[in-house]
PDB file of C-alpha atoms and ligand atoms in Angstrom:
ATOM      1  CA  MET A   1      24.322 -23.995 -28.344  1.00 40.00           C
ATOM      2  CA  GLY A   2      25.909 -22.140 -25.776  1.00 44.00           C
ATOM      3  CA  LYS A   3      26.121 -18.723 -27.184  1.00 57.00           C
ATOM      4  CA  SER A   4      29.754 -16.958 -25.849  1.00 90.00           C
ATOM      5  CA  GLY A   5      33.007 -19.316 -26.473  1.00 96.00           C
ATOM      6  CA  GLY A   6      35.082 -21.339 -28.827  1.00 97.00           C
ATOM      7  CA  TRP A   7      34.152 -25.698 -28.473  1.00 98.00           C
ATOM      8  CA  ARG A   8      32.020 -26.480 -31.815  1.00 98.00           C
ATOM      9  CA  ILE A   9      31.665 -30.486 -31.560  1.00 98.00           C
ATOM     10  CA  GLN A  10      29.903 -32.365 -34.450  1.00 98.00           C
ATOM     11  CA  VAL A  11      29.598 -36.247 -34.520  1.00 97.00           C
ATOM     12  CA  LYS A  12      29.023 -37.868 -38.009  1.00 97.00           C
ATOM     13  CA  GLN A  13      27.724 -41.281 -37.523  1.00 94.00           C
ATOM     14  CA  SER A  14      27.548 -44.228 -40.455  1.00 94.00           C
ATOM     15  CA  THR A  15      26.762 -47.856 -40.587  1.00 92.00           C
ATOM     16  CA  ASN A  16      30.152 -48.537 -38.776  1.00 94.00           C
ATOM     17  CA  SER A  17      32.045 -45.867 -37.521  1.00 96.00           C
ATOM     18  CA  ILE A  18      31.147 -42.634 -35.051  1.00 97.00           C
ATOM     19  CA  GLN A  19      33.418 -39.371 -36.508  1.00 98.00           C
ATOM     20  CA  VAL A  20      33.729 -36.662 -33.316  1.00 98.00           C
ATOM     21  CA  ASP A  21      35.187 -33.225 -34.398  1.00 98.00           C
ATOM     22  CA  ILE A  22      35.553 -30.934 -31.811  1.00 98.00           C
ATOM     23  CA  SER A  23      37.207 -28.020 -32.149  1.00 98.00           C
ATOM     24  CA  LEU A  24      38.041 -24.875 -29.941  1.00 98.00           C
ATOM     25  CA  ASN A  25      38.712 -21.308 -30.932  1.00 98.00           C
ATOM     26  CA  LEU A  26      41.149 -19.572 -28.480  1.00 98.00           C
ATOM     27  CA  ALA A  27      42.290 -16.623 -28.284  1.00 98.00           C
ATOM     28  CA  ILE A  28      45.509 -16.538 -26.035  1.00 98.00           C
ATOM     29  CA  CYS A  29      46.215 -13.414 -23.828  1.00 98.00           C
ATOM     30  CA  ASN A  30      49.112 -12.272 -21.143  1.00 98.00           C
ATOM     31  CA  SER A  31      47.980  -9.919 -18.685  1.00 97.00           C
ATOM     32  CA  THR A  32      50.969 -10.005 -16.577  1.00 97.00           C
ATOM     33  CA  ILE A  33      54.032  -7.743 -16.284  1.00 95.00           C
ATOM     34  CA  ASN A  34      56.243 -10.714 -17.248  1.00 91.00           C
ATOM     35  CA  LYS A  35      56.669 -10.082 -21.300  1.00 88.00           C
ATOM     36  CA  ILE A  36      58.566 -12.659 -21.767  1.00 91.00           C
ATOM     37  CA  ILE A  37      56.572 -15.416 -22.227  1.00 95.00           C
ATOM     38  CA  ASN A  38      56.260 -16.760 -26.213  1.00 97.00           C
ATOM     39  CA  LEU A  39      52.807 -16.901 -26.766  1.00 98.00           C
ATOM     40  CA  ASN A  40      52.975 -19.118 -30.034  1.00 98.00           C
ATOM     41  CA  GLN A  41      54.963 -20.874 -28.267  1.00 98.00           C
ATOM     42  CA  LEU A  42      52.495 -21.368 -25.384  1.00 98.00           C
ATOM     43  CA  GLY A  43      49.384 -21.773 -28.435  1.00 98.00           C
ATOM     44  CA  ASN A  44      51.234 -24.255 -29.788  1.00 98.00           C
ATOM     45  CA  ALA A  45      51.249 -26.387 -25.944  1.00 98.00           C
ATOM     46  CA  VAL A  46      47.652 -26.651 -26.127  1.00 98.00           C
ATOM     47  CA  ALA A  47      46.765 -27.259 -29.072  1.00 98.00           C
ATOM     48  CA  LYS A  48      49.255 -29.999 -28.717  1.00 98.00           C
ATOM     49  CA  GLN A  49      48.070 -31.162 -25.058  1.00 98.00           C
ATOM     50  CA  LEU A  50      44.393 -31.204 -26.204  1.00 98.00           C
ATOM     51  CA  LYS A  51      45.300 -33.573 -28.860  1.00 98.00           C
ATOM     52  CA  ASN A  52      47.741 -35.497 -26.719  1.00 98.00           C
ATOM     53  CA  THR A  53      44.195 -36.442 -24.426  1.00 98.00           C
ATOM     54  CA  TYR A  54      41.273 -35.951 -26.244  1.00 98.00           C
ATOM     55  CA  GLN A  55      42.055 -37.741 -29.237  1.00 98.00           C
ATOM     56  CA  VAL A  56      41.194 -40.638 -28.552  1.00 98.00           C
ATOM     57  CA  SER A  57      39.609 -43.743 -30.212  1.00 97.00           C
ATOM     58  CA  TYR A  58      37.358 -46.782 -29.142  1.00 96.00           C
ATOM     59  CA  LEU A  59      34.497 -49.374 -30.064  1.00 96.00           C
ATOM     60  CA  LYS A  60      31.389 -48.489 -28.523  1.00 95.00           C
ATOM     61  CA  GLU A  61      28.656 -50.936 -28.652  1.00 94.00           C
ATOM     62  CA  THR A  62      25.287 -48.985 -29.991  1.00 93.00           C
ATOM     63  CA  CYS A  63      22.717 -49.354 -32.946  1.00 91.00           C
ATOM     64  CA  ASN A  64      21.490 -48.730 -35.932  1.00 91.00           C
ATOM     65  CA  PHE A  65      17.973 -48.367 -36.811  1.00 89.00           C
ATOM     66  CA  GLU A  66      16.704 -49.722 -39.273  1.00 86.00           C
ATOM     67  CA  ILE A  67      13.216 -49.701 -40.953  1.00 85.00           C
ATOM     68  CA  VAL A  68      10.859 -53.187 -41.163  1.00 82.00           C
ATOM     69  CA  ARG A  69       8.470 -52.794 -43.438  1.00 81.00           C
ATOM     70  CA  SER A  70       5.441 -55.274 -42.344  1.00 78.00           C
ATOM     71  CA  GLY A  71       4.173 -56.221 -46.500  1.00 78.00           C
ATOM     72  CA  LEU A  72       0.520 -55.723 -45.212  1.00 79.00           C
ATOM     73  CA  ASP A  73      -2.289 -54.136 -45.130  1.00 78.00           C
ATOM     74  CA  ASN A  74      -3.199 -51.917 -42.016  1.00 78.00           C
ATOM     75  CA  PHE A  75       0.225 -53.439 -40.641  1.00 80.00           C
ATOM     76  CA  PRO A  76       2.440 -50.648 -40.083  1.00 80.00           C
ATOM     77  CA  SER A  77       6.116 -50.139 -41.467  1.00 82.00           C
ATOM     78  CA  ARG A  78       7.915 -50.714 -37.539  1.00 84.00           C
ATOM     79  CA  SER A  79      11.742 -49.441 -36.543  1.00 86.00           C
ATOM     80  CA  MET A  80      14.407 -52.276 -35.697  1.00 88.00           C
ATOM     81  CA  ALA A  81      16.793 -51.685 -33.224  1.00 91.00           C
ATOM     82  CA  LEU A  82      20.216 -53.001 -34.203  1.00 91.00           C
ATOM     83  CA  PRO A  83      23.035 -54.162 -32.279  1.00 93.00           C
ATOM     84  CA  VAL A  84      26.863 -52.637 -33.699  1.00 94.00           C
ATOM     85  CA  ARG A  85      29.603 -52.238 -32.675  1.00 96.00           C
ATOM     86  CA  LYS A  86      31.536 -48.917 -33.681  1.00 96.00           C
ATOM     87  CA  LEU A  87      34.694 -47.067 -34.082  1.00 97.00           C
ATOM     88  CA  VAL A  88      34.635 -44.696 -32.093  1.00 97.00           C
ATOM     89  CA  THR A  89      37.325 -42.089 -33.678  1.00 98.00           C
ATOM     90  CA  VAL A  90      37.666 -38.061 -32.396  1.00 98.00           C
ATOM     91  CA  SER A  91      39.694 -35.756 -33.501  1.00 98.00           C
ATOM     92  CA  VAL A  92      41.095 -32.422 -32.302  1.00 98.00           C
ATOM     93  CA  ARG A  93      41.636 -28.969 -33.946  1.00 98.00           C
ATOM     94  CA  VAL A  94      42.604 -25.025 -31.493  1.00 98.00           C
ATOM     95  CA  GLN A  95      42.802 -22.400 -33.362  1.00 98.00           C
ATOM     96  CA  VAL A  96      44.565 -19.824 -31.527  1.00 98.00           C
ATOM     97  CA  ARG A  97      44.671 -15.826 -32.454  1.00 98.00           C
ATOM     98  CA  ILE A  98      47.288 -14.366 -29.753  1.00 98.00           C
ATOM     99  CA  ILE A  99      45.189 -10.993 -28.516  1.00 97.00           C
ATOM    100  CA  SER A 100      47.130  -8.142 -26.039  1.00 96.00           C
ATOM    101  CA  ARG A 101      43.577  -6.975 -23.532  1.00 96.00           C
ATOM    102  CA  ALA A 102      41.066  -9.396 -22.436  1.00 96.00           C
ATOM    103  CA  ASN A 103      38.533  -8.509 -23.392  1.00 95.00           C
ATOM    104  CA  GLN A 104      39.326  -8.586 -27.220  1.00 96.00           C
ATOM    105  CA  LYS A 105      38.112 -12.421 -27.001  1.00 96.00           C
ATOM    106  CA  THR A 106      35.281 -12.684 -29.399  1.00 96.00           C
ATOM    107  CA  ASP A 107      31.664 -14.449 -28.889  1.00 95.00           C
ATOM    108  CA  ASN A 108      32.856 -17.774 -30.803  1.00 96.00           C
ATOM    109  CA  GLU A 109      36.383 -17.648 -28.754  1.00 98.00           C
ATOM    110  CA  HIS A 110      37.223 -19.389 -25.202  1.00 98.00           C
ATOM    111  CA  LEU A 111      40.113 -16.703 -23.214  1.00 98.00           C
ATOM    112  CA  LEU A 112      42.921 -18.071 -22.125  1.00 98.00           C
ATOM    113  CA  ASN A 113      44.084 -15.552 -19.858  1.00 98.00           C
ATOM    114  CA  ILE A 114      47.969 -15.575 -18.450  1.00 98.00           C
ATOM    115  CA  VAL A 115      47.900 -13.990 -14.713  1.00 98.00           C
ATOM    116  CA  PRO A 116      49.753 -12.934 -11.450  1.00 97.00           C
ATOM    117  CA  ASP A 117      50.659 -15.612  -8.557  1.00 97.00           C
ATOM    118  CA  ALA A 118      48.503 -13.557  -6.795  1.00 97.00           C
ATOM    119  CA  GLY A 119      44.717 -13.774  -4.902  1.00 97.00           C
ATOM    120  CA  GLU A 120      42.294 -16.648  -5.682  1.00 95.00           C
ATOM    121  CA  MET A 121      45.700 -17.703  -7.287  1.00 97.00           C
ATOM    122  CA  VAL A 122      48.101 -17.775  -5.444  1.00 97.00           C
ATOM    123  CA  GLY A 123      49.833 -21.587  -5.476  1.00 95.00           C
ATOM    124  CA  VAL A 124      47.043 -22.619  -7.952  1.00 96.00           C
ATOM    125  CA  TYR A 125      47.693 -23.889 -11.972  1.00 97.00           C
ATOM    126  CA  GLY A 126      45.062 -23.293 -13.761  1.00 97.00           C
ATOM    127  CA  ARG A 127      41.578 -22.355 -13.112  1.00 97.00           C
ATOM    128  CA  ALA A 128      38.068 -22.589 -15.313  1.00 97.00           C
ATOM    129  CA  ASN A 129      36.016 -19.944 -14.484  1.00 96.00           C
ATOM    130  CA  ASP A 130      32.590 -21.864 -15.156  1.00 95.00           C
ATOM    131  CA  ILE A 131      32.228 -26.067 -16.100  1.00 96.00           C
ATOM    132  CA  GLY A 132      30.710 -25.637 -19.462  1.00 97.00           C
ATOM    133  CA  GLY A 133      32.631 -22.545 -18.801  1.00 97.00           C
ATOM    134  CA  ASN A 134      34.197 -20.436 -21.461  1.00 97.00           C
ATOM    135  CA  ALA A 135      37.808 -18.948 -19.569  1.00 97.00           C
ATOM    136  CA  VAL A 136      41.018 -20.250 -18.500  1.00 98.00           C
ATOM    137  CA  LYS A 137      43.085 -18.336 -16.077  1.00 98.00           C
ATOM    138  CA  LEU A 138      46.918 -19.500 -15.915  1.00 98.00           C
ATOM    139  CA  ASN A 139      49.183 -18.507 -12.769  1.00 98.00           C
ATOM    140  CA  VAL A 140      52.024 -17.346 -14.561  1.00 97.00           C
ATOM    141  CA  ILE A 141      54.226 -19.082 -12.981  1.00 96.00           C
ATOM    142  CA  PHE A 142      53.722 -21.980 -13.785  1.00 97.00           C
ATOM    143  CA  VAL A 143      53.406 -21.276 -17.546  1.00 98.00           C
ATOM    144  CA  SER A 144      57.102 -21.940 -18.989  1.00 97.00           C
ATOM    145  CA  ASN A 145      56.477 -26.443 -17.301  1.00 97.00           C
ATOM    146  CA  ILE A 146      53.094 -26.286 -19.747  1.00 98.00           C
ATOM    147  CA  ILE A 147      55.299 -25.017 -23.090  1.00 98.00           C
ATOM    148  CA  LYS A 148      58.456 -27.304 -21.942  1.00 97.00           C
ATOM    149  CA  GLY A 149      55.916 -29.985 -21.509  1.00 97.00           C
ATOM    150  CA  LEU A 150      56.224 -31.128 -18.533  1.00 97.00           C
ATOM    151  CA  ASP A 151      52.944 -29.858 -17.304  1.00 98.00           C
ATOM    152  CA  ARG A 152      50.239 -32.108 -19.347  1.00 98.00           C
ATOM    153  CA  ASN A 153      48.176 -31.488 -17.404  1.00 98.00           C
ATOM    154  CA  THR A 154      46.928 -28.279 -16.474  1.00 98.00           C
ATOM    155  CA  ILE A 155      45.781 -27.026 -19.791  1.00 98.00           C
ATOM    156  CA  PRO A 156      43.278 -30.278 -20.601  1.00 98.00           C
ATOM    157  CA  HIS A 157      42.174 -30.884 -16.882  1.00 98.00           C
ATOM    158  CA  GLU A 158      41.181 -26.944 -16.765  1.00 98.00           C
ATOM    159  CA  PHE A 159      39.752 -26.832 -20.014  1.00 98.00           C
ATOM    160  CA  GLY A 160      38.185 -30.264 -19.638  1.00 98.00           C
ATOM    161  CA  HIS A 161      35.955 -28.372 -16.997  1.00 98.00           C
ATOM    162  CA  THR A 162      34.686 -25.954 -19.582  1.00 98.00           C
ATOM    163  CA  LEU A 163      33.756 -29.259 -21.592  1.00 98.00           C
ATOM    164  CA  GLY A 164      31.246 -29.684 -18.146  1.00 97.00           C
ATOM    165  CA  LEU A 165      33.714 -32.617 -16.976  1.00 97.00           C
ATOM    166  CA  LEU A 166      34.087 -32.886 -13.168  1.00 97.00           C
ATOM    167  CA  HIS A 167      37.132 -34.213 -10.673  1.00 96.00           C
ATOM    168  CA  VAL A 168      36.676 -38.601 -10.986  1.00 95.00           C
ATOM    169  CA  ASN A 169      37.291 -38.106  -7.225  1.00 93.00           C
ATOM    170  CA  SER A 170      34.939 -35.777  -6.188  1.00 91.00           C
ATOM    171  CA  HIS A 171      31.530 -36.790  -4.444  1.00 88.00           C
ATOM    172  CA  TYR A 172      30.052 -33.486  -6.208  1.00 89.00           C
ATOM    173  CA  ALA A 173      30.469 -35.754  -9.729  1.00 90.00           C
ATOM    174  CA  TYR A 174      28.940 -39.027  -7.233  1.00 89.00           C
ATOM    175  CA  GLY A 175      25.916 -36.613  -6.777  1.00 89.00           C
ATOM    176  CA  ASN A 176      25.606 -34.195  -9.664  1.00 90.00           C
ATOM    177  CA  ASP A 177      26.729 -37.289 -12.700  1.00 92.00           C
ATOM    178  CA  PRO A 178      27.480 -40.080 -11.854  1.00 91.00           C
ATOM    179  CA  ARG A 179      28.654 -41.361 -14.865  1.00 92.00           C
ATOM    180  CA  GLN A 180      31.171 -39.457 -14.175  1.00 93.00           C
ATOM    181  CA  TYR A 181      32.365 -40.423 -10.890  1.00 92.00           C
ATOM    182  CA  PHE A 182      35.176 -43.496 -10.538  1.00 90.00           C
ATOM    183  CA  PRO A 183      34.432 -45.761  -7.275  1.00 86.00           C
ATOM    184  CA  VAL A 184      37.213 -45.972  -5.842  1.00 82.00           C
ATOM    185  CA  LYS A 185      38.670 -49.284  -7.144  1.00 80.00           C
ATOM    186  CA  LYS A 186      38.427 -47.508 -10.805  1.00 78.00           C
ATOM    187  CA  GLN A 187      40.064 -45.224  -9.508  1.00 80.00           C
ATOM    188  CA  HIS A 188      43.211 -47.653  -8.745  1.00 76.00           C
ATOM    189  CA  THR A 189      43.814 -49.562 -12.063  1.00 81.00           C
ATOM    190  CA  LYS A 190      44.687 -48.036 -15.519  1.00 79.00           C
ATOM    191  CA  ASP A 191      42.337 -45.196 -14.719  1.00 90.00           C
ATOM    192  CA  SER A 192      44.588 -44.035 -12.489  1.00 93.00           C
ATOM    193  CA  THR A 193      45.955 -41.732 -15.176  1.00 95.00           C
ATOM    194  CA  ASN A 194      42.915 -39.587 -15.978  1.00 96.00           C
ATOM    195  CA  VAL A 195      43.337 -36.008 -16.994  1.00 97.00           C
ATOM    196  CA  MET A 196      40.184 -35.567 -13.981  1.00 97.00           C
ATOM    197  CA  PHE A 197      41.329 -36.387 -10.912  1.00 95.00           C
ATOM    198  CA  SER A 198      41.523 -33.246  -8.650  1.00 94.00           C
ATOM    199  CA  GLY A 199      44.701 -31.323  -8.003  1.00 91.00           C
ATOM    200  CA  ASP A 200      45.052 -32.940  -3.795  1.00 90.00           C
ATOM    201  CA  SER A 201      43.922 -37.295  -5.289  1.00 92.00           C
ATOM    202  CA  ARG A 202      47.552 -38.817  -5.066  1.00 91.00           C
ATOM    203  CA  TYR A 203      46.451 -39.956  -8.668  1.00 92.00           C
ATOM    204  CA  MET A 204      46.759 -36.569  -9.686  1.00 92.00           C
ATOM    205  CA  HIS A 205      50.937 -36.207 -11.403  1.00 93.00           C
ATOM    206  CA  ASP A 206      51.912 -32.748 -13.677  1.00 94.00           C
ATOM    207  CA  ALA A 207      53.310 -34.975 -17.065  1.00 94.00           C
ATOM    208  CA  THR A 208      51.240 -38.211 -16.848  1.00 95.00           C
ATOM    209  CA  SER A 209      48.001 -37.269 -15.854  1.00 96.00           C
ATOM    210  CA  THR A 210      46.277 -36.776 -19.038  1.00 96.00           C
ATOM    211  CA  ALA A 211      44.049 -39.629 -20.327  1.00 96.00           C
ATOM    212  CA  ILE A 212      40.409 -39.365 -21.452  1.00 97.00           C
ATOM    213  CA  VAL A 213      37.675 -42.942 -21.064  1.00 96.00           C
ATOM    214  CA  PRO A 214      34.886 -43.251 -23.608  1.00 95.00           C
ATOM    215  CA  ARG A 215      31.839 -42.686 -21.108  1.00 95.00           C
ATOM    216  CA  GLN A 216      34.026 -38.839 -20.618  1.00 97.00           C
ATOM    217  CA  ILE A 217      33.395 -37.790 -24.260  1.00 97.00           C
ATOM    218  CA  ASP A 218      29.928 -39.104 -24.680  1.00 96.00           C
ATOM    219  CA  VAL A 219      29.013 -36.904 -21.602  1.00 97.00           C
ATOM    220  CA  ILE A 220      30.917 -34.269 -23.390  1.00 97.00           C
ATOM    221  CA  ILE A 221      28.905 -34.416 -26.051  1.00 97.00           C
ATOM    222  CA  ASP A 222      25.816 -34.449 -24.110  1.00 96.00           C
ATOM    223  CA  ASN A 223      26.633 -30.960 -22.476  1.00 96.00           C
ATOM    224  CA  TYR A 224      27.682 -29.507 -26.343  1.00 96.00           C
ATOM    225  CA  ARG A 225      24.010 -30.846 -27.317  1.00 96.00           C
ATOM    226  CA  SER A 226      22.351 -29.508 -24.492  1.00 95.00           C
ATOM    227  CA  GLY A 227      23.287 -26.435 -24.932  1.00 95.00           C
ATOM    228  CA  ASN A 228      26.028 -26.650 -21.429  1.00 95.00           C
ATOM    229  CA  LEU A 229      29.069 -25.172 -23.077  1.00 97.00           C
ATOM    230  CA  ASN A 230      30.264 -21.916 -24.000  1.00 96.00           C
ATOM    231  CA  LYS A 231      28.901 -20.357 -20.849  1.00 89.00           C
TER     232      LYS A 231
HETATM  233 ZN1   ZN B 301      39.373 -29.128 -11.465  1.00 74.12          ZN
END
């Protein structure tokens, strides 16, 4: 597991179900001179929007393993895979702490930092520091739309990058993690509302690009288990 971020993921399997608990410890900081923003309201919006996108349930084709004893001397027991359909339920918990300077973020937190509309952030809504990273910058001029719920994409999208998610329509995903790539035909079906379309895609809409697919949940769990999150 990574050492310096706020994502924790637990997966509990039973015979018929899989419970995925995703939790985020988040420090929120306003590094601009605009002190009108209500950071508690922003924290509530972040929690609500992450739940809206990632708190899903679906059926998954998988296997239970059963030990079958041979009953004969010299013949070992063997493990048998029995196909089963399990109900996957993902729950999301977000714990917010308001800080006054970005360097007050602790090792078990992610940072959400409000920054001026300047430099690399001119006209940019938000930016994750890395795929699997531990910090997201938000452009101050777009924060009020997030609090109002007019923009329900930027938060789950940028935090999606910190969960290791790539743009579903990018050649980079196609080349580096084909599981995450949506072929053009898939892009304009019910999957057109996916949260991880790039900003220049015609399917990207602030208010409605919020959906996630089961395969992306699989990717997130794999990333966590292999230590590729909280970097
Ligand atoms: Zn992106």
